[in-house]
PDB file of C-alpha atoms in Angstrom:
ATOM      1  CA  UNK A1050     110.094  61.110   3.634  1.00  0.00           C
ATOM      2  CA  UNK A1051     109.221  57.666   5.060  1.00  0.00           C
ATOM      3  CA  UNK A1052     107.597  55.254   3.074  1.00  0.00           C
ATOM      4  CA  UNK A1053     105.865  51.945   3.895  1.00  0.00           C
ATOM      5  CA  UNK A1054     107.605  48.867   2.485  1.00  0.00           C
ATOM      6  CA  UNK A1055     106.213  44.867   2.951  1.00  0.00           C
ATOM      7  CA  UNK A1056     108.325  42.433   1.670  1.00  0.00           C
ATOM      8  CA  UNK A1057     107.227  38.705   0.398  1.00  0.00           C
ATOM      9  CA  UNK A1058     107.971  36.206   3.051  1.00  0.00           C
ATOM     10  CA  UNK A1059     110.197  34.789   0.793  1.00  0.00           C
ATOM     11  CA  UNK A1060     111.781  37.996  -0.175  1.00  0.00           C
ATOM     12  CA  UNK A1061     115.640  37.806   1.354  1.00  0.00           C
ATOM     13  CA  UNK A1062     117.063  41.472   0.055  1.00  0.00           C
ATOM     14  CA  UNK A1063     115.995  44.575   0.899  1.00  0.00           C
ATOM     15  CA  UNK A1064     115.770  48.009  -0.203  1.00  0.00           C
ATOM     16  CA  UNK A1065     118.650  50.147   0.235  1.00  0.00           C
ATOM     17  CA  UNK A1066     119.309  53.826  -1.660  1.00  0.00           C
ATOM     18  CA  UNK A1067     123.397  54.509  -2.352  1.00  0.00           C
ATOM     19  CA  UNK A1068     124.720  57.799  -2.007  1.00  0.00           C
ATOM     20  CA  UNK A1069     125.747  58.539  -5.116  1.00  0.00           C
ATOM     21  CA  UNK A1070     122.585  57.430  -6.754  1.00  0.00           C
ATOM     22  CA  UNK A1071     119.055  58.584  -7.090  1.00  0.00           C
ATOM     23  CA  UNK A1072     117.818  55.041  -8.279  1.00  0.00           C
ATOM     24  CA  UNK A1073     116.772  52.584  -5.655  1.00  0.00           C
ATOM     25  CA  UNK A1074     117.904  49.012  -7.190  1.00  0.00           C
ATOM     26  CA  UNK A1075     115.059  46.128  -7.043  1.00  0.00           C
ATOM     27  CA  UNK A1076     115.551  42.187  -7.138  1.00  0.00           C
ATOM     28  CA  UNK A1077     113.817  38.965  -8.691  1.00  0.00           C
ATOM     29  CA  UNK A1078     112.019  37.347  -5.706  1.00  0.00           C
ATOM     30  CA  UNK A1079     112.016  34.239  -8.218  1.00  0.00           C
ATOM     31  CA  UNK A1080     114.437  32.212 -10.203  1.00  0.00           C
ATOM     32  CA  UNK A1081     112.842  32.605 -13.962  1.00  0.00           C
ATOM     33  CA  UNK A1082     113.804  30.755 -17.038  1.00  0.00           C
ATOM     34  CA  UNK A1083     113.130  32.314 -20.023  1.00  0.00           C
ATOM     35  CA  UNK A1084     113.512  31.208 -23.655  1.00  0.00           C
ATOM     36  CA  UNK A1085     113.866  33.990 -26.933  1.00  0.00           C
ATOM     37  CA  UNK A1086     110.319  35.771 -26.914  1.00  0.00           C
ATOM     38  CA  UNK A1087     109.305  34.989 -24.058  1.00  0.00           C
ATOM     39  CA  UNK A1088     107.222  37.007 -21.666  1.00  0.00           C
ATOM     40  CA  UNK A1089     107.250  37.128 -18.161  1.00  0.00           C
ATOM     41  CA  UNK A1090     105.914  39.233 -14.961  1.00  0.00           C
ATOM     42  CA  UNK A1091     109.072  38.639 -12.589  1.00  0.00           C
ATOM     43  CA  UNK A1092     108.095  38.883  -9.094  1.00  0.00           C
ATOM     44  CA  UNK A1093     109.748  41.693  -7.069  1.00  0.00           C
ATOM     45  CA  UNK A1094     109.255  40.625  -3.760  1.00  0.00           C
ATOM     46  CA  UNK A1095     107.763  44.343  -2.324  1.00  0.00           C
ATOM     47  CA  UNK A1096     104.843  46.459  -2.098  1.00  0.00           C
ATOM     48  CA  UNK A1097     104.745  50.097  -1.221  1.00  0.00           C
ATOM     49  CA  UNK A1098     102.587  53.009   0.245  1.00  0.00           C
ATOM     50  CA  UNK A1099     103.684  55.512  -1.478  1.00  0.00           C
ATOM     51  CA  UNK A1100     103.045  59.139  -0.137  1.00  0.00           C
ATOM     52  CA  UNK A1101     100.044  61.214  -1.709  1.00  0.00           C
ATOM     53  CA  UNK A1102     101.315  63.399  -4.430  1.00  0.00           C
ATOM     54  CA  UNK A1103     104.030  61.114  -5.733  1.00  0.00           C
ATOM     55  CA  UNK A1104     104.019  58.001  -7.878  1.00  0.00           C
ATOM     56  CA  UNK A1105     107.130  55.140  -8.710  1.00  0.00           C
ATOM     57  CA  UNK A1106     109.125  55.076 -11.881  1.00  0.00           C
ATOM     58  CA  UNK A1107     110.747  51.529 -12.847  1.00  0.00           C
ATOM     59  CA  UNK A1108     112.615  50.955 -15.520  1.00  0.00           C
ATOM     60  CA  UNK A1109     115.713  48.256 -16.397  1.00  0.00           C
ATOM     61  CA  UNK A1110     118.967  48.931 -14.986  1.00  0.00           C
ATOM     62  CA  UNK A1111     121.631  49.931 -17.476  1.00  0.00           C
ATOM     63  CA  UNK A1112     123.122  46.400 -17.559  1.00  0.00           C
ATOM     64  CA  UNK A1113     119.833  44.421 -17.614  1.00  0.00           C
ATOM     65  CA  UNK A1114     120.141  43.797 -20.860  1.00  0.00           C
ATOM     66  CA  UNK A1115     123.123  42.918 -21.322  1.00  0.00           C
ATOM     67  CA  UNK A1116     123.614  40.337 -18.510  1.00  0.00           C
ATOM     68  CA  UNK A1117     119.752  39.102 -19.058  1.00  0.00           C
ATOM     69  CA  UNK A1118     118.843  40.227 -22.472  1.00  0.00           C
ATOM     70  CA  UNK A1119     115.588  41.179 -21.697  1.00  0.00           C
ATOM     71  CA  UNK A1120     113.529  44.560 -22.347  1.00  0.00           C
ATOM     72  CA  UNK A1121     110.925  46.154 -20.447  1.00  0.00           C
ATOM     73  CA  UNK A1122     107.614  44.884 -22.011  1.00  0.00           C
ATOM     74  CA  UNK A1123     105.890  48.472 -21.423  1.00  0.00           C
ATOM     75  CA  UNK A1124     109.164  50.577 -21.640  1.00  0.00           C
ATOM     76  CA  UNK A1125     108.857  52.288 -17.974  1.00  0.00           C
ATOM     77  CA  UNK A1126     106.396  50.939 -15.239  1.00  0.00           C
ATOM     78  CA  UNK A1127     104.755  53.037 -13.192  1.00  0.00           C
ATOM     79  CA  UNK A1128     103.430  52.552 -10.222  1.00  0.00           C
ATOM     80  CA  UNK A1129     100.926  55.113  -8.499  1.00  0.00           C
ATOM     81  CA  UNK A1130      99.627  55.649  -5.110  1.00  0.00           C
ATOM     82  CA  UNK A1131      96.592  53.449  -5.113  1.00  0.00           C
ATOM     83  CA  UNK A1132      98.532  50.816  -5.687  1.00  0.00           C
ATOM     84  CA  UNK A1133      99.163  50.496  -1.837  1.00  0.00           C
ATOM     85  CA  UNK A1134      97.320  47.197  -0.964  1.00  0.00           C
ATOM     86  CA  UNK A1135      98.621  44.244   1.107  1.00  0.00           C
ATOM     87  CA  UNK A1136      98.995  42.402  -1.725  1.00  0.00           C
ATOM     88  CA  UNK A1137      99.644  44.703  -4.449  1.00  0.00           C
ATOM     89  CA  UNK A1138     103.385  43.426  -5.017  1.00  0.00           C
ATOM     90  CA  UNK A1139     105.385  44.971  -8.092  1.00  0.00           C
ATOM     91  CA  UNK A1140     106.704  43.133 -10.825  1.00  0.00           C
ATOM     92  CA  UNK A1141     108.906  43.267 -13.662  1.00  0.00           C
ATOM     93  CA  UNK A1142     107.468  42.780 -17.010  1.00  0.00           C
ATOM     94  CA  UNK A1143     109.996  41.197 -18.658  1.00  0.00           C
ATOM     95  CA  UNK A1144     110.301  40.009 -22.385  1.00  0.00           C
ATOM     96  CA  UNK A1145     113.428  37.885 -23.353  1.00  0.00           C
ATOM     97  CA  UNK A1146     115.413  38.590 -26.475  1.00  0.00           C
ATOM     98  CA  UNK A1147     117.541  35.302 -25.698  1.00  0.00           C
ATOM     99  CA  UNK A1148     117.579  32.561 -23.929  1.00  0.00           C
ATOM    100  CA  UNK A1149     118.149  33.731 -20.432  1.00  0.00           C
ATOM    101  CA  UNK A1150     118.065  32.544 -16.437  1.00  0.00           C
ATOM    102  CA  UNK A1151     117.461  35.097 -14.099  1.00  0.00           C
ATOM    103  CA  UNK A1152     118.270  34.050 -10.408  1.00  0.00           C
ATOM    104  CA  UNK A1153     116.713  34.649  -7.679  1.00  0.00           C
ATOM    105  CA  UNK A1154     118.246  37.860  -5.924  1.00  0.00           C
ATOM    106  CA  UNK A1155     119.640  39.486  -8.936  1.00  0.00           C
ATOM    107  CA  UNK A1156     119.149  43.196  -9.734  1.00  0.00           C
ATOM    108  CA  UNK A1157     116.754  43.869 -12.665  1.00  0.00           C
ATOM    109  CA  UNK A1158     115.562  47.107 -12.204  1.00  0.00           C
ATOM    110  CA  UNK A1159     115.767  50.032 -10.406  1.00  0.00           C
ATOM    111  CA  UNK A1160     112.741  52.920  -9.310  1.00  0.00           C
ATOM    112  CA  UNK A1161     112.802  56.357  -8.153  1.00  0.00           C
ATOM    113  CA  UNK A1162     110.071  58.123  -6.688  1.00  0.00           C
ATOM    114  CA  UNK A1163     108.229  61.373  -8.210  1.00  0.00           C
ATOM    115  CA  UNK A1164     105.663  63.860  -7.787  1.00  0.00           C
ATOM    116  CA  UNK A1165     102.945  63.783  -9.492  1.00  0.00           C
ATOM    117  CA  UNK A1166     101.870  65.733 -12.522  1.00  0.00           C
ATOM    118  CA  UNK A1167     100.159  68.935 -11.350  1.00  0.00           C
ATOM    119  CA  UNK A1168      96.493  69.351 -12.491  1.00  0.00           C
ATOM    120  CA  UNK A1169      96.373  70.650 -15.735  1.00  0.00           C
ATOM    121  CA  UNK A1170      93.791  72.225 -17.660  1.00  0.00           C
ATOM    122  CA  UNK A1171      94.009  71.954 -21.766  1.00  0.00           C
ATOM    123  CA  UNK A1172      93.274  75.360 -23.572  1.00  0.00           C
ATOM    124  CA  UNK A1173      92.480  74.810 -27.730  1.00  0.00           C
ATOM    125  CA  UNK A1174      93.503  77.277 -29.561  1.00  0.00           C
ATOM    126  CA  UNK A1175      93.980  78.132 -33.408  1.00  0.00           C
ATOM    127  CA  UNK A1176      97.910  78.842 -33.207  1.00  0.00           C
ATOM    128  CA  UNK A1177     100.573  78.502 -30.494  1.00  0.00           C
ATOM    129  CA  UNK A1178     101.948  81.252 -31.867  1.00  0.00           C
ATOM    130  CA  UNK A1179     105.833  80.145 -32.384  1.00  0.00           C
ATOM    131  CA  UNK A1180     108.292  79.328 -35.336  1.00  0.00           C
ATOM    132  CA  UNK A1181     108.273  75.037 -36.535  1.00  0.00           C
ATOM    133  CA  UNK A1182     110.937  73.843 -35.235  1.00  0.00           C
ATOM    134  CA  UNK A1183     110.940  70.293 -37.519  1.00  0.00           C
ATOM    135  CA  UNK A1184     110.126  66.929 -37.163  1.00  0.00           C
ATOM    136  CA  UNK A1185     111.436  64.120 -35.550  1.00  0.00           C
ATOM    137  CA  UNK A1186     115.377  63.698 -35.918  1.00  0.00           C
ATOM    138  CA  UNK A1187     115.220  66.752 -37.962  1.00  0.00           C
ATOM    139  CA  UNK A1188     118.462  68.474 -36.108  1.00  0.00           C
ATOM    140  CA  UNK A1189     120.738  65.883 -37.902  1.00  0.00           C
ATOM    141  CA  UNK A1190     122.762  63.138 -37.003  1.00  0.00           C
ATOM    142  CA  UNK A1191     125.722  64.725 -35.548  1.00  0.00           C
TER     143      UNK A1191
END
């Protein structure tokens, strides 16, 4: 599957997918200083065309927060296939839970790409038909 990829002209890494991995690592395109609560859109430094039928997934890397200590503002980005323009770069919607620099070139988060949800069509109905199964954390701790 090829897919379209312009880079910032200030954007000095690029993409690359390791073997063992099905996450595609992405990097600040901007050194960003951030103080506790803060809120920031980090550049990435990229924008796609993504194939029809499939839309981008980005969330933090495991370590993001803690070498950054910040969260995803929106817990997972995503990123569909109109989103394809010259200057439609992605960004990182960061929100800092400490002080924090983030350098230019360092990982923050990572995307895979997905198909699309199939077209649905919602049928109401009085009962589903099938035993409660409980609420929320109701199989137990352990």
């Amino acid at each position: 599957m090829e897919i379209k990829v312009k880079y910032a002209k200030n954007q000095e890494s690029r993409l690359s997918k390791i073997e063992q991995g099905d996450w595609i690592d992405l990097h600040a395109n901007e050194e960003v200083h951030l103080a506790s609560g803060d809120y920031k859109l980090i550049e990435l430094g990229l924008a796609m065309e993504l194939p029809k039928g499939y839309e981008a997934h980005v969330v933090p890397r495991s370590s993001t927060y803690k070498q950054f200590g910040v969260i995803q503002a929106n817990s997972m980005g995503v990123i569909d296939e109109s989103y394809c323009g010259d200057n439609d770069f992605w960004k990182f919607p960061a929100i800092a839970l400490r002080d924090t620099v983030i350098e230019k070139g360092d990982r923050i988060c990572q995307f895979r790409i997905m198909e699309k949800m199939p077209e649905l069509q919602m049928t109401e109905v009085e009962s589903l038909g099938n035993e409660n199964r409980g609420g929320f954390g109701s199989t137990g701790k352990k």
